[in-house]
PDB file of C-alpha atoms in Angstrom:
ATOM      1  CA  MET A   1      -0.104  -0.097   0.307  1.00 43.00           C
ATOM      2  CA  SER A   2       1.235   3.629  -0.748  1.00 48.00           C
ATOM      3  CA  MET A   3       1.282   6.194   1.606  1.00 49.00           C
ATOM      4  CA  PHE A   4       0.208   9.621   0.253  1.00 53.00           C
ATOM      5  CA  SER A   5       0.240  13.284   2.098  1.00 58.00           C
ATOM      6  CA  ILE A   6      -2.484  14.010   4.806  1.00 61.00           C
ATOM      7  CA  ILE A   7      -4.230  16.046   2.605  1.00 57.00           C
ATOM      8  CA  THR A   8      -4.830  13.359  -0.139  1.00 58.00           C
ATOM      9  CA  ILE A   9      -6.661  11.455   2.738  1.00 59.00           C
ATOM     10  CA  ILE A  10      -8.811  14.498   3.785  1.00 57.00           C
ATOM     11  CA  VAL A  11      -9.605  15.134  -0.079  1.00 55.00           C
ATOM     12  CA  GLY A  12     -10.289  11.609  -0.396  1.00 55.00           C
ATOM     13  CA  ILE A  13     -13.052  11.668   2.226  1.00 56.00           C
ATOM     14  CA  LEU A  14     -14.489  15.203   1.087  1.00 54.00           C
ATOM     15  CA  ASN A  15     -14.098  14.715  -2.699  1.00 50.00           C
ATOM     16  CA  PRO A  16     -17.894  15.356  -3.392  1.00 50.00           C
ATOM     17  CA  VAL A  17     -17.145  18.648  -1.661  1.00 48.00           C
ATOM     18  CA  PHE A  18     -13.920  19.993  -2.692  1.00 52.00           C
ATOM     19  CA  ASN A  19     -10.789  19.295  -5.025  1.00 54.00           C
ATOM     20  CA  VAL A  20      -6.840  20.579  -3.928  1.00 60.00           C
ATOM     21  CA  GLY A  21      -4.260  20.022  -5.665  1.00 68.00           C
ATOM     22  CA  THR A  22      -2.755  17.594  -8.214  1.00 76.00           C
ATOM     23  CA  GLU A  23      -2.402  14.938  -5.699  1.00 75.00           C
ATOM     24  CA  ALA A  24      -6.139  14.193  -6.263  1.00 76.00           C
ATOM     25  CA  LEU A  25      -5.447  12.634  -9.462  1.00 79.00           C
ATOM     26  CA  PHE A  26      -4.820   9.113  -7.665  1.00 79.00           C
ATOM     27  CA  PHE A  27      -8.479   8.987  -6.723  1.00 77.00           C
ATOM     28  CA  ASN A  28     -10.362  10.917  -9.040  1.00 80.00           C
ATOM     29  CA  PRO A  29      -8.376  11.401 -12.366  1.00 83.00           C
ATOM     30  CA  ALA A  30     -11.224  13.407 -13.955  1.00 83.00           C
ATOM     31  CA  SER A  31     -10.489  16.161 -10.718  1.00 82.00           C
ATOM     32  CA  VAL A  32      -7.186  17.207 -12.767  1.00 84.00           C
ATOM     33  CA  ALA A  33      -9.732  18.991 -14.987  1.00 85.00           C
ATOM     34  CA  THR A  34     -10.560  21.124 -12.331  1.00 83.00           C
ATOM     35  CA  ASN A  35      -7.273  22.908 -11.504  1.00 80.00           C
ATOM     36  CA  ARG A  36      -7.012  26.161 -13.534  1.00 79.00           C
ATOM     37  CA  THR A  37      -2.942  26.605 -12.786  1.00 80.00           C
ATOM     38  CA  LYS A  38       0.144  24.821 -12.808  1.00 85.00           C
ATOM     39  CA  ASN A  39       0.248  22.540  -9.843  1.00 84.00           C
ATOM     40  CA  PHE A  40       3.467  20.689  -8.317  1.00 88.00           C
ATOM     41  CA  SER A  41       3.072  18.299  -5.334  1.00 87.00           C
ATOM     42  CA  PHE A  42       6.290  16.235  -3.498  1.00 89.00           C
ATOM     43  CA  THR A  43       5.224  13.965  -0.674  1.00 89.00           C
ATOM     44  CA  PHE A  44       7.765  12.247   1.425  1.00 91.00           C
ATOM     45  CA  PHE A  45       6.902   9.571   4.263  1.00 91.00           C
ATOM     46  CA  LYS A  46       9.650   8.067   6.457  1.00 91.00           C
ATOM     47  CA  HIS A  47       8.138   4.456   7.674  1.00 87.00           C
ATOM     48  CA  VAL A  48       9.602   2.353  10.429  1.00 83.00           C
ATOM     49  CA  LEU A  49      12.704  -0.260   9.403  1.00 84.00           C
ATOM     50  CA  ASP A  50      14.254   1.920   7.222  1.00 86.00           C
ATOM     51  CA  VAL A  51      11.365   1.776   4.620  1.00 91.00           C
ATOM     52  CA  ASN A  52      10.383   5.602   2.639  1.00 93.00           C
ATOM     53  CA  SER A  53       7.982   6.301   0.067  1.00 93.00           C
ATOM     54  CA  GLY A  54       6.782   9.116  -1.823  1.00 93.00           C
ATOM     55  CA  THR A  55       5.068  10.750  -4.571  1.00 92.00           C
ATOM     56  CA  VAL A  56       5.760  13.794  -7.053  1.00 93.00           C
ATOM     57  CA  THR A  57       2.673  15.224  -9.025  1.00 91.00           C
ATOM     58  CA  PHE A  58       2.651  17.683 -11.800  1.00 93.00           C
ATOM     59  CA  ASN A  59       0.096  19.286 -13.904  1.00 91.00           C
ATOM     60  CA  HIS A  60      -0.200  21.924 -16.663  1.00 91.00           C
ATOM     61  CA  LYS A  61      -3.675  23.172 -18.170  1.00 89.00           C
ATOM     62  CA  TRP A  62      -3.558  23.986 -22.313  1.00 88.00           C
ATOM     63  CA  GLU A  63      -5.813  26.037 -23.372  1.00 86.00           C
ATOM     64  CA  ASN A  64      -8.840  24.422 -25.529  1.00 87.00           C
ATOM     65  CA  VAL A  65      -6.911  21.044 -25.035  1.00 91.00           C
ATOM     66  CA  GLY A  66      -7.559  19.890 -21.601  1.00 91.00           C
ATOM     67  CA  ASN A  67      -5.418  19.363 -18.583  1.00 92.00           C
ATOM     68  CA  PHE A  68      -2.410  17.061 -18.135  1.00 93.00           C
ATOM     69  CA  ALA A  69      -0.578  15.628 -15.487  1.00 92.00           C
ATOM     70  CA  GLY A  70       2.127  13.710 -14.561  1.00 93.00           C
ATOM     71  CA  SER A  71       2.854  11.641 -11.325  1.00 93.00           C
ATOM     72  CA  VAL A  72       5.806   9.164  -9.769  1.00 95.00           C
ATOM     73  CA  VAL A  73       5.220   6.979  -6.695  1.00 94.00           C
ATOM     74  CA  PHE A  74       8.432   5.452  -4.893  1.00 95.00           C
ATOM     75  CA  THR A  75       9.145   3.375  -2.327  1.00 94.00           C
ATOM     76  CA  ASN A  76      12.408   2.202  -0.963  1.00 95.00           C
ATOM     77  CA  TYR A  77      12.605  -0.756   1.224  1.00 93.00           C
ATOM     78  CA  GLY A  78      15.707  -0.174   2.943  1.00 90.00           C
ATOM     79  CA  SER A  79      18.810  -2.741   2.512  1.00 90.00           C
ATOM     80  CA  PHE A  80      18.920  -6.117   3.565  1.00 89.00           C
ATOM     81  CA  GLU A  81      21.745  -9.199   4.247  1.00 90.00           C
ATOM     82  CA  GLY A  82      21.508 -11.740   1.816  1.00 90.00           C
ATOM     83  CA  SER A  83      22.323 -15.354   3.108  1.00 91.00           C
ATOM     84  CA  ASP A  84      22.553 -18.496   1.566  1.00 90.00           C
ATOM     85  CA  LYS A  85      20.800 -21.998   2.859  1.00 91.00           C
ATOM     86  CA  LEU A  86      23.771 -22.298   5.387  1.00 91.00           C
ATOM     87  CA  GLY A  87      23.361 -18.665   6.517  1.00 89.00           C
ATOM     88  CA  GLN A  88      26.560 -17.495   5.661  1.00 92.00           C
ATOM     89  CA  SER A  89      26.490 -13.778   4.472  1.00 92.00           C
ATOM     90  CA  LYS A  90      26.507 -12.955   0.187  1.00 91.00           C
ATOM     91  CA  GLY A  91      26.154  -9.220   1.150  1.00 92.00           C
ATOM     92  CA  THR A  92      23.469  -6.727   1.140  1.00 92.00           C
ATOM     93  CA  PHE A  93      21.085  -5.875  -1.301  1.00 90.00           C
ATOM     94  CA  THR A  94      18.031  -3.404  -1.684  1.00 92.00           C
ATOM     95  CA  ALA A  95      14.731  -3.387  -2.883  1.00 92.00           C
ATOM     96  CA  ASN A  96      12.722  -0.421  -4.909  1.00 95.00           C
ATOM     97  CA  ASP A  97       9.373   0.259  -6.302  1.00 95.00           C
ATOM     98  CA  ILE A  98       8.601   3.243  -8.786  1.00 97.00           C
ATOM     99  CA  ALA A  99       5.458   3.963 -10.476  1.00 95.00           C
ATOM    100  CA  VAL A 100       5.168   6.503 -13.458  1.00 96.00           C
ATOM    101  CA  GLY A 101       1.806   7.861 -14.855  1.00 94.00           C
ATOM    102  CA  VAL A 102       0.492  10.123 -16.974  1.00 94.00           C
ATOM    103  CA  SER A 103      -3.119  11.891 -16.767  1.00 92.00           C
ATOM    104  CA  TYR A 104      -5.440  13.569 -19.205  1.00 93.00           C
ATOM    105  CA  ALA A 105      -8.545  15.741 -18.065  1.00 91.00           C
ATOM    106  CA  ASN A 106     -11.167  17.965 -19.385  1.00 90.00           C
ATOM    107  CA  LYS A 107     -14.340  19.176 -18.812  1.00 89.00           C
ATOM    108  CA  LEU A 108     -17.354  17.463 -20.638  1.00 88.00           C
ATOM    109  CA  ASP A 109     -20.067  20.011 -19.609  1.00 87.00           C
ATOM    110  CA  THR A 110     -21.183  22.260 -16.475  1.00 84.00           C
ATOM    111  CA  ASN A 111     -19.829  20.319 -13.582  1.00 81.00           C
ATOM    112  CA  LEU A 112     -19.044  16.959 -15.432  1.00 88.00           C
ATOM    113  CA  TYR A 113     -15.518  16.235 -15.980  1.00 86.00           C
ATOM    114  CA  TYR A 114     -13.738  13.215 -17.723  1.00 90.00           C
ATOM    115  CA  GLY A 115     -10.189  11.802 -17.001  1.00 86.00           C
TER     116      GLY A 115
END
């Protein structure tokens, strides 16, 4: 499970009421169409046991075309000691996850958006 900023969680709960920032694209891609200006968001979360994760999002509106957003979600699981069947050390290794996304959203009609 990826961790997002507290505002993303709050906006997810209150999404019918308002949309805030580019990070809203993770739970409602159509909300990107409501952004009127360029937006940038960065989130970093330090978990226990050396696990770190975060997100980077960017939104830009092109007139008469629509809104485009890009996102990167990453997790670093720290370093681990490797060993063979006999328990002899084989050095250390790390594990990482990364997801890159591109989104498009636009207004279809008054208060009706798609994305």
